[in-house]
Amino acid sequence: MMMWLVRVTVLAVGLPLADAASNGKLGTGAPYCWNALSPIGCHPNDWVNGDHLNCAAAIGPMPWAGTPKYSNIYELFVEGGASTYVPGEWISIALQVKRYPYKYRGLALHASTKDNTHVGEWDFTKEDNMFMNPTSRKECIMHNNADLKPLKTIFRFKAPDAGAGEITFRALIKYGPANDGFFYYPNGHHTYVDYDVPAGGFPGVGTDLKLKENVKPPLQWWSMASKGQSCTEHCQGKGLACDESKLRSITQPGLLDSTVVPISGCPLPILASCSGAVPARDADGQCYYNAVDAGVVEYCQDPSSSASQCDDKKSGNERMCACKETSAHPTPDPTPLPSPQPTTTTQPTPAPVTLQPEPTNRPTRDPTTRDPTRRPTPDPTNAPVRDPTRDPTRDP
């Protein structure tokens, strides 16, 4: 049937019927990510007598399906409404069917830079058999079977490294059974369905989901430990200390989803665990929060049940750790107990004064010189005389 990738795209390229598999793989080659912008399908007016298996002028692969057009019966958006991404962090991308009869079967979804290079990484649990990553790079999501997909699906997307700039999410959606149906792009401005031809021609008008790069990401204290590593070990490796109170603050799936998903990419659903080595992600990609922290006592009857612990770890699991700063030079001894009563002053401290030398107790009655010099010497003597005169001169 088909196979797809980036730009929210759906496919099953123009090959003989037997070559278009319902698991998204096209032809006999290795799986790959289909570009949502690539030509595909047939113009509805070119099916001879409405026969989907007889297209007079195929636009591309899968001519039995109508060529893509924007429609508002599908919406692609960021959970939470963000308009930017932080390089390397996970975000939740949702695809929602707005009209029940139009549940889709095929999907090709990816994110692209301005030069149409696929970037980022997509993830989901291994138990989810509806979708797949066709390549080892996981740069796209494609359908894994021809079953009808849910009305709303949330995908985890890991943003590209710094420098990618603005990215556009593209989805190619395939509606209808095998060897029939129509292709759509989400976020259209109009309700075009089935045989409708958009005003102005294909693909019509829509608003692609775009995110700008956040060049100054916020400080993040949560981070993922290596497999089998405790949070104590992980935080110490970063020069920090494990914050056990924050670990225990994840008391419900929603808190883990909103707090830790940016660094974990946890797919839904998030399950409860009675282990102290959570929150964590297991080898299959499933994420867990702590049921003891959540107060679900009846769920944890095993004596080994524990609240989240900084030191706990489990082989193969990646712990989600909250770290905090430590004092560089802690005081060796605690400070003494504070005084029971604060010290008080009855009067405010007066303003500071500048001390002046005290005057003499008995000032002289007469000036020291009876007849002051009327004309002082213009210049001082070059050197003192060896023997001073006994009496001062009366006149200059």
JSON list of N, CA and C in Angstrom, two decimals, residues 186-241:
[
{"chain": "A", "resi": 186, "resn": "PRO", "atom": "N", "xyz": [-2.31, 18.11, 6.24]},
{"chain": "A", "resi": 186, "resn": "PRO", "atom": "CA", "xyz": [-3.09, 18.70, 7.34]},
{"chain": "A", "resi": 186, "resn": "PRO", "atom": "C", "xyz": [-3.04, 20.23, 7.35]},
{"chain": "A", "resi": 187, "resn": "ASN", "atom": "N", "xyz": [-3.87, 20.80, 8.22]},
{"chain": "A", "resi": 187, "resn": "ASN", "atom": "CA", "xyz": [-3.86, 22.25, 8.49]},
{"chain": "A", "resi": 187, "resn": "ASN", "atom": "C", "xyz": [-4.29, 23.08, 7.27]},
{"chain": "A", "resi": 188, "resn": "GLY", "atom": "N", "xyz": [-5.23, 22.54, 6.50]},
{"chain": "A", "resi": 188, "resn": "GLY", "atom": "CA", "xyz": [-5.76, 23.29, 5.37]},
{"chain": "A", "resi": 188, "resn": "GLY", "atom": "C", "xyz": [-6.67, 24.42, 5.81]},
{"chain": "A", "resi": 189, "resn": "HIS", "atom": "N", "xyz": [-6.85, 25.38, 4.95]},
{"chain": "A", "resi": 189, "resn": "HIS", "atom": "CA", "xyz": [-7.73, 26.51, 5.25]},
{"chain": "A", "resi": 189, "resn": "HIS", "atom": "C", "xyz": [-9.18, 26.23, 4.88]},
{"chain": "A", "resi": 190, "resn": "HIS", "atom": "N", "xyz": [-9.41, 25.14, 4.14]},
{"chain": "A", "resi": 190, "resn": "HIS", "atom": "CA", "xyz": [-10.76, 24.81, 3.70]},
{"chain": "A", "resi": 190, "resn": "HIS", "atom": "C", "xyz": [-11.05, 23.32, 3.92]},
{"chain": "A", "resi": 191, "resn": "THR", "atom": "N", "xyz": [-12.32, 22.97, 3.82]},
{"chain": "A", "resi": 191, "resn": "THR", "atom": "CA", "xyz": [-12.74, 21.58, 4.01]},
{"chain": "A", "resi": 191, "resn": "THR", "atom": "C", "xyz": [-12.87, 20.91, 2.64]},
{"chain": "A", "resi": 192, "resn": "TYR", "atom": "N", "xyz": [-11.73, 20.55, 2.07]},
{"chain": "A", "resi": 192, "resn": "TYR", "atom": "CA", "xyz": [-11.74, 19.82, 0.80]},
{"chain": "A", "resi": 192, "resn": "TYR", "atom": "C", "xyz": [-11.65, 18.33, 1.10]},
{"chain": "A", "resi": 193, "resn": "VAL", "atom": "N", "xyz": [-12.55, 17.53, 0.54]},
{"chain": "A", "resi": 193, "resn": "VAL", "atom": "CA", "xyz": [-12.53, 16.10, 0.75]},
{"chain": "A", "resi": 193, "resn": "VAL", "atom": "C", "xyz": [-12.81, 15.37, -0.57]},
{"chain": "A", "resi": 194, "resn": "ASP", "atom": "N", "xyz": [-12.39, 14.12, -0.59]},
{"chain": "A", "resi": 194, "resn": "ASP", "atom": "CA", "xyz": [-12.69, 13.22, -1.70]},
{"chain": "A", "resi": 194, "resn": "ASP", "atom": "C", "xyz": [-12.36, 13.84, -3.07]},
{"chain": "A", "resi": 195, "resn": "TYR", "atom": "N", "xyz": [-13.37, 14.01, -3.91]},
{"chain": "A", "resi": 195, "resn": "TYR", "atom": "CA", "xyz": [-13.13, 14.45, -5.29]},
{"chain": "A", "resi": 195, "resn": "TYR", "atom": "C", "xyz": [-13.04, 15.97, -5.44]},
{"chain": "A", "resi": 196, "resn": "ASP", "atom": "N", "xyz": [-13.11, 16.71, -4.32]},
{"chain": "A", "resi": 196, "resn": "ASP", "atom": "CA", "xyz": [-13.02, 18.17, -4.40]},
{"chain": "A", "resi": 196, "resn": "ASP", "atom": "C", "xyz": [-11.68, 18.60, -5.00]},
{"chain": "A", "resi": 197, "resn": "VAL", "atom": "N", "xyz": [-11.74, 19.60, -5.85]},
{"chain": "A", "resi": 197, "resn": "VAL", "atom": "CA", "xyz": [-10.52, 20.19, -6.41]},
{"chain": "A", "resi": 197, "resn": "VAL", "atom": "C", "xyz": [-10.36, 21.58, -5.79]},
{"chain": "A", "resi": 198, "resn": "PRO", "atom": "N", "xyz": [-9.25, 21.85, -5.08]},
{"chain": "A", "resi": 198, "resn": "PRO", "atom": "CA", "xyz": [-9.05, 23.15, -4.42]},
{"chain": "A", "resi": 198, "resn": "PRO", "atom": "C", "xyz": [-9.13, 24.31, -5.40]},
{"chain": "A", "resi": 199, "resn": "ALA", "atom": "N", "xyz": [-9.71, 25.40, -4.97]},
{"chain": "A", "resi": 199, "resn": "ALA", "atom": "CA", "xyz": [-9.75, 26.60, -5.78]},
{"chain": "A", "resi": 199, "resn": "ALA", "atom": "C", "xyz": [-8.31, 27.03, -6.06]},
{"chain": "A", "resi": 200, "resn": "GLY", "atom": "N", "xyz": [-7.98, 27.26, -7.29]},
{"chain": "A", "resi": 200, "resn": "GLY", "atom": "CA", "xyz": [-6.61, 27.61, -7.64]},
{"chain": "A", "resi": 200, "resn": "GLY", "atom": "C", "xyz": [-5.76, 26.40, -7.94]},
{"chain": "A", "resi": 201, "resn": "GLY", "atom": "N", "xyz": [-6.33, 25.19, -7.80]},
{"chain": "A", "resi": 201, "resn": "GLY", "atom": "CA", "xyz": [-5.58, 23.99, -8.12]},
{"chain": "A", "resi": 201, "resn": "GLY", "atom": "C", "xyz": [-4.93, 23.33, -6.91]},
{"chain": "A", "resi": 202, "resn": "PHE", "atom": "N", "xyz": [-4.35, 22.18, -7.14]},
{"chain": "A", "resi": 202, "resn": "PHE", "atom": "CA", "xyz": [-3.69, 21.42, -6.08]},
{"chain": "A", "resi": 202, "resn": "PHE", "atom": "C", "xyz": [-2.34, 22.06, -5.72]},
{"chain": "A", "resi": 203, "resn": "PRO", "atom": "N", "xyz": [-1.91, 22.00, -4.46]},
{"chain": "A", "resi": 203, "resn": "PRO", "atom": "CA", "xyz": [-2.53, 21.29, -3.33]},
{"chain": "A", "resi": 203, "resn": "PRO", "atom": "C", "xyz": [-3.49, 22.15, -2.51]},
{"chain": "A", "resi": 204, "resn": "GLY", "atom": "N", "xyz": [-3.85, 23.34, -2.97]},
{"chain": "A", "resi": 204, "resn": "GLY", "atom": "CA", "xyz": [-4.70, 24.20, -2.18]},
{"chain": "A", "resi": 204, "resn": "GLY", "atom": "C", "xyz": [-3.86, 25.03, -1.22]},
{"chain": "A", "resi": 205, "resn": "VAL", "atom": "N", "xyz": [-4.52, 25.58, -0.20]},
{"chain": "A", "resi": 205, "resn": "VAL", "atom": "CA", "xyz": [-3.85, 26.49, 0.73]},
{"chain": "A", "resi": 205, "resn": "VAL", "atom": "C", "xyz": [-3.93, 25.92, 2.15]},
{"chain": "A", "resi": 206, "resn": "GLY", "atom": "N", "xyz": [-2.80, 25.96, 2.85]},
{"chain": "A", "resi": 206, "resn": "GLY", "atom": "CA", "xyz": [-2.74, 25.50, 4.23]},
{"chain": "A", "resi": 206, "resn": "GLY", "atom": "C", "xyz": [-1.61, 26.17, 4.96]},
{"chain": "A", "resi": 207, "resn": "THR", "atom": "N", "xyz": [-1.56, 25.98, 6.27]},
{"chain": "A", "resi": 207, "resn": "THR", "atom": "CA", "xyz": [-0.49, 26.54, 7.10]},
{"chain": "A", "resi": 207, "resn": "THR", "atom": "C", "xyz": [0.31, 25.40, 7.70]},
{"chain": "A", "resi": 208, "resn": "ASP", "atom": "N", "xyz": [1.52, 25.20, 7.20]},
{"chain": "A", "resi": 208, "resn": "ASP", "atom": "CA", "xyz": [2.37, 24.13, 7.71]},
{"chain": "A", "resi": 208, "resn": "ASP", "atom": "C", "xyz": [2.82, 24.44, 9.14]},
{"chain": "A", "resi": 209, "resn": "LEU", "atom": "N", "xyz": [2.97, 23.41, 9.93]},
{"chain": "A", "resi": 209, "resn": "LEU", "atom": "CA", "xyz": [3.46, 23.57, 11.29]},
{"chain": "A", "resi": 209, "resn": "LEU", "atom": "C", "xyz": [4.96, 23.87, 11.24]},
{"chain": "A", "resi": 210, "resn": "LYS", "atom": "N", "xyz": [5.34, 25.03, 11.79]},
{"chain": "A", "resi": 210, "resn": "LYS", "atom": "CA", "xyz": [6.75, 25.43, 11.80]},
{"chain": "A", "resi": 210, "resn": "LYS", "atom": "C", "xyz": [7.18, 25.83, 13.20]},
{"chain": "A", "resi": 211, "resn": "LEU", "atom": "N", "xyz": [8.41, 25.51, 13.55]},
{"chain": "A", "resi": 211, "resn": "LEU", "atom": "CA", "xyz": [8.97, 25.88, 14.84]},
{"chain": "A", "resi": 211, "resn": "LEU", "atom": "C", "xyz": [10.32, 26.56, 14.62]},
{"chain": "A", "resi": 212, "resn": "LYS", "atom": "N", "xyz": [10.54, 27.65, 15.34]},
{"chain": "A", "resi": 212, "resn": "LYS", "atom": "CA", "xyz": [11.82, 28.34, 15.27]},
{"chain": "A", "resi": 212, "resn": "LYS", "atom": "C", "xyz": [12.75, 27.81, 16.36]},
{"chain": "A", "resi": 213, "resn": "GLU", "atom": "N", "xyz": [14.03, 27.87, 16.09]},
{"chain": "A", "resi": 213, "resn": "GLU", "atom": "CA", "xyz": [15.02, 27.39, 17.06]},
{"chain": "A", "resi": 213, "resn": "GLU", "atom": "C", "xyz": [15.15, 28.37, 18.21]},
{"chain": "A", "resi": 214, "resn": "ASN", "atom": "N", "xyz": [15.12, 27.84, 19.42]},
{"chain": "A", "resi": 214, "resn": "ASN", "atom": "CA", "xyz": [15.33, 28.65, 20.62]},
{"chain": "A", "resi": 214, "resn": "ASN", "atom": "C", "xyz": [16.83, 28.71, 20.88]},
{"chain": "A", "resi": 215, "resn": "VAL", "atom": "N", "xyz": [17.44, 29.85, 20.60]},
{"chain": "A", "resi": 215, "resn": "VAL", "atom": "CA", "xyz": [18.90, 29.95, 20.71]},
{"chain": "A", "resi": 215, "resn": "VAL", "atom": "C", "xyz": [19.36, 30.09, 22.15]},
{"chain": "A", "resi": 216, "resn": "LYS", "atom": "N", "xyz": [18.45, 30.42, 23.06]},
{"chain": "A", "resi": 216, "resn": "LYS", "atom": "CA", "xyz": [18.80, 30.54, 24.47]},
{"chain": "A", "resi": 216, "resn": "LYS", "atom": "C", "xyz": [17.87, 29.65, 25.29]},
{"chain": "A", "resi": 217, "resn": "PRO", "atom": "N", "xyz": [18.14, 28.34, 25.30]},
{"chain": "A", "resi": 217, "resn": "PRO", "atom": "CA", "xyz": [17.25, 27.42, 26.02]},
{"chain": "A", "resi": 217, "resn": "PRO", "atom": "C", "xyz": [17.28, 27.67, 27.52]},
{"chain": "A", "resi": 218, "resn": "PRO", "atom": "N", "xyz": [16.17, 27.40, 28.20]},
{"chain": "A", "resi": 218, "resn": "PRO", "atom": "CA", "xyz": [16.13, 27.59, 29.66]},
{"chain": "A", "resi": 218, "resn": "PRO", "atom": "C", "xyz": [17.01, 26.57, 30.37]},
{"chain": "A", "resi": 219, "resn": "LEU", "atom": "N", "xyz": [17.44, 26.94, 31.59]},
{"chain": "A", "resi": 219, "resn": "LEU", "atom": "CA", "xyz": [18.25, 26.03, 32.40]},
{"chain": "A", "resi": 219, "resn": "LEU", "atom": "C", "xyz": [17.44, 24.78, 32.71]},
{"chain": "A", "resi": 220, "resn": "GLN", "atom": "N", "xyz": [18.03, 23.62, 32.50]},
{"chain": "A", "resi": 220, "resn": "GLN", "atom": "CA", "xyz": [17.33, 22.36, 32.69]},
{"chain": "A", "resi": 220, "resn": "GLN", "atom": "C", "xyz": [18.03, 21.51, 33.74]},
{"chain": "A", "resi": 221, "resn": "TRP", "atom": "N", "xyz": [17.31, 21.22, 34.83]},
{"chain": "A", "resi": 221, "resn": "TRP", "atom": "CA", "xyz": [17.90, 20.41, 35.90]},
{"chain": "A", "resi": 221, "resn": "TRP", "atom": "C", "xyz": [17.58, 18.93, 35.74]},
{"chain": "A", "resi": 222, "resn": "TRP", "atom": "N", "xyz": [16.62, 18.58, 34.90]},
{"chain": "A", "resi": 222, "resn": "TRP", "atom": "CA", "xyz": [16.31, 17.19, 34.62]},
{"chain": "A", "resi": 222, "resn": "TRP", "atom": "C", "xyz": [17.16, 16.71, 33.44]},
{"chain": "A", "resi": 223, "resn": "SER", "atom": "N", "xyz": [17.65, 15.49, 33.52]},
{"chain": "A", "resi": 223, "resn": "SER", "atom": "CA", "xyz": [18.42, 14.92, 32.42]},
{"chain": "A", "resi": 223, "resn": "SER", "atom": "C", "xyz": [18.37, 13.40, 32.50]},
{"chain": "A", "resi": 224, "resn": "MET", "atom": "N", "xyz": [18.73, 12.75, 31.39]},
{"chain": "A", "resi": 224, "resn": "MET", "atom": "CA", "xyz": [18.67, 11.28, 31.32]},
{"chain": "A", "resi": 224, "resn": "MET", "atom": "C", "xyz": [20.01, 10.67, 31.71]},
{"chain": "A", "resi": 225, "resn": "ALA", "atom": "N", "xyz": [19.95, 9.70, 32.60]},
{"chain": "A", "resi": 225, "resn": "ALA", "atom": "CA", "xyz": [21.15, 8.96, 32.98]},
{"chain": "A", "resi": 225, "resn": "ALA", "atom": "C", "xyz": [21.44, 7.90, 31.93]},
{"chain": "A", "resi": 226, "resn": "SER", "atom": "N", "xyz": [22.65, 7.37, 31.94]},
{"chain": "A", "resi": 226, "resn": "SER", "atom": "CA", "xyz": [23.00, 6.28, 31.03]},
{"chain": "A", "resi": 226, "resn": "SER", "atom": "C", "xyz": [22.31, 5.00, 31.50]},
{"chain": "A", "resi": 227, "resn": "LYS", "atom": "N", "xyz": [22.20, 4.03, 30.63]},
{"chain": "A", "resi": 227, "resn": "LYS", "atom": "CA", "xyz": [21.55, 2.76, 30.99]},
{"chain": "A", "resi": 227, "resn": "LYS", "atom": "C", "xyz": [22.26, 2.12, 32.18]},
{"chain": "A", "resi": 228, "resn": "GLY", "atom": "N", "xyz": [21.46, 1.69, 33.16]},
{"chain": "A", "resi": 228, "resn": "GLY", "atom": "CA", "xyz": [22.01, 1.02, 34.33]},
{"chain": "A", "resi": 228, "resn": "GLY", "atom": "C", "xyz": [22.64, 1.94, 35.35]},
{"chain": "A", "resi": 229, "resn": "GLN", "atom": "N", "xyz": [22.54, 3.26, 35.17]},
{"chain": "A", "resi": 229, "resn": "GLN", "atom": "CA", "xyz": [23.19, 4.22, 36.07]},
{"chain": "A", "resi": 229, "resn": "GLN", "atom": "C", "xyz": [22.17, 4.78, 37.05]},
{"chain": "A", "resi": 230, "resn": "SER", "atom": "N", "xyz": [22.59, 5.01, 38.31]},
{"chain": "A", "resi": 230, "resn": "SER", "atom": "CA", "xyz": [21.70, 5.62, 39.29]},
{"chain": "A", "resi": 230, "resn": "SER", "atom": "C", "xyz": [21.73, 7.13, 39.11]},
{"chain": "A", "resi": 231, "resn": "CYS", "atom": "N", "xyz": [20.75, 7.80, 39.70]},
{"chain": "A", "resi": 231, "resn": "CYS", "atom": "CA", "xyz": [20.71, 9.26, 39.60]},
{"chain": "A", "resi": 231, "resn": "CYS", "atom": "C", "xyz": [21.85, 9.89, 40.40]},
{"chain": "A", "resi": 232, "resn": "THR", "atom": "N", "xyz": [22.23, 9.24, 41.49]},
{"chain": "A", "resi": 232, "resn": "THR", "atom": "CA", "xyz": [23.37, 9.74, 42.26]},
{"chain": "A", "resi": 232, "resn": "THR", "atom": "C", "xyz": [24.62, 9.75, 41.39]},
{"chain": "A", "resi": 233, "resn": "GLU", "atom": "N", "xyz": [24.87, 8.65, 40.70]},
{"chain": "A", "resi": 233, "resn": "GLU", "atom": "CA", "xyz": [26.05, 8.56, 39.83]},
{"chain": "A", "resi": 233, "resn": "GLU", "atom": "C", "xyz": [25.96, 9.54, 38.68]},
{"chain": "A", "resi": 234, "resn": "HIS", "atom": "N", "xyz": [24.77, 9.66, 38.10]},
{"chain": "A", "resi": 234, "resn": "HIS", "atom": "CA", "xyz": [24.59, 10.55, 36.95]},
{"chain": "A", "resi": 234, "resn": "HIS", "atom": "C", "xyz": [24.83, 12.01, 37.34]},
{"chain": "A", "resi": 235, "resn": "CYS", "atom": "N", "xyz": [24.22, 12.44, 38.44]},
{"chain": "A", "resi": 235, "resn": "CYS", "atom": "CA", "xyz": [24.36, 13.84, 38.85]},
{"chain": "A", "resi": 235, "resn": "CYS", "atom": "C", "xyz": [25.79, 14.16, 39.27]},
{"chain": "A", "resi": 236, "resn": "GLN", "atom": "N", "xyz": [26.44, 13.23, 39.97]},
{"chain": "A", "resi": 236, "resn": "GLN", "atom": "CA", "xyz": [27.83, 13.45, 40.37]},
{"chain": "A", "resi": 236, "resn": "GLN", "atom": "C", "xyz": [28.72, 13.63, 39.15]},
{"chain": "A", "resi": 237, "resn": "GLY", "atom": "N", "xyz": [28.41, 12.90, 38.08]},
{"chain": "A", "resi": 237, "resn": "GLY", "atom": "CA", "xyz": [29.18, 13.03, 36.85]},
{"chain": "A", "resi": 237, "resn": "GLY", "atom": "C", "xyz": [29.03, 14.40, 36.20]},
{"chain": "A", "resi": 238, "resn": "LYS", "atom": "N", "xyz": [27.97, 15.13, 36.58]},
{"chain": "A", "resi": 238, "resn": "LYS", "atom": "CA", "xyz": [27.75, 16.47, 36.06]},
{"chain": "A", "resi": 238, "resn": "LYS", "atom": "C", "xyz": [28.19, 17.54, 37.05]},
{"chain": "A", "resi": 239, "resn": "GLY", "atom": "N", "xyz": [28.82, 17.09, 38.15]},
{"chain": "A", "resi": 239, "resn": "GLY", "atom": "CA", "xyz": [29.25, 18.03, 39.18]},
{"chain": "A", "resi": 239, "resn": "GLY", "atom": "C", "xyz": [28.10, 18.55, 40.02]},
{"chain": "A", "resi": 240, "resn": "LEU", "atom": "N", "xyz": [27.02, 17.75, 40.07]},
{"chain": "A", "resi": 240, "resn": "LEU", "atom": "CA", "xyz": [25.82, 18.15, 40.81]},
{"chain": "A", "resi": 240, "resn": "LEU", "atom": "C", "xyz": [25.43, 17.06, 41.80]},
{"chain": "A", "resi": 241, "resn": "ALA", "atom": "N", "xyz": [24.35, 17.27, 42.52]},
{"chain": "A", "resi": 241, "resn": "ALA", "atom": "CA", "xyz": [23.84, 16.28, 43.47]},
{"chain": "A", "resi": 241, "resn": "ALA", "atom": "C", "xyz": [22.42, 15.91, 43.07]}
]
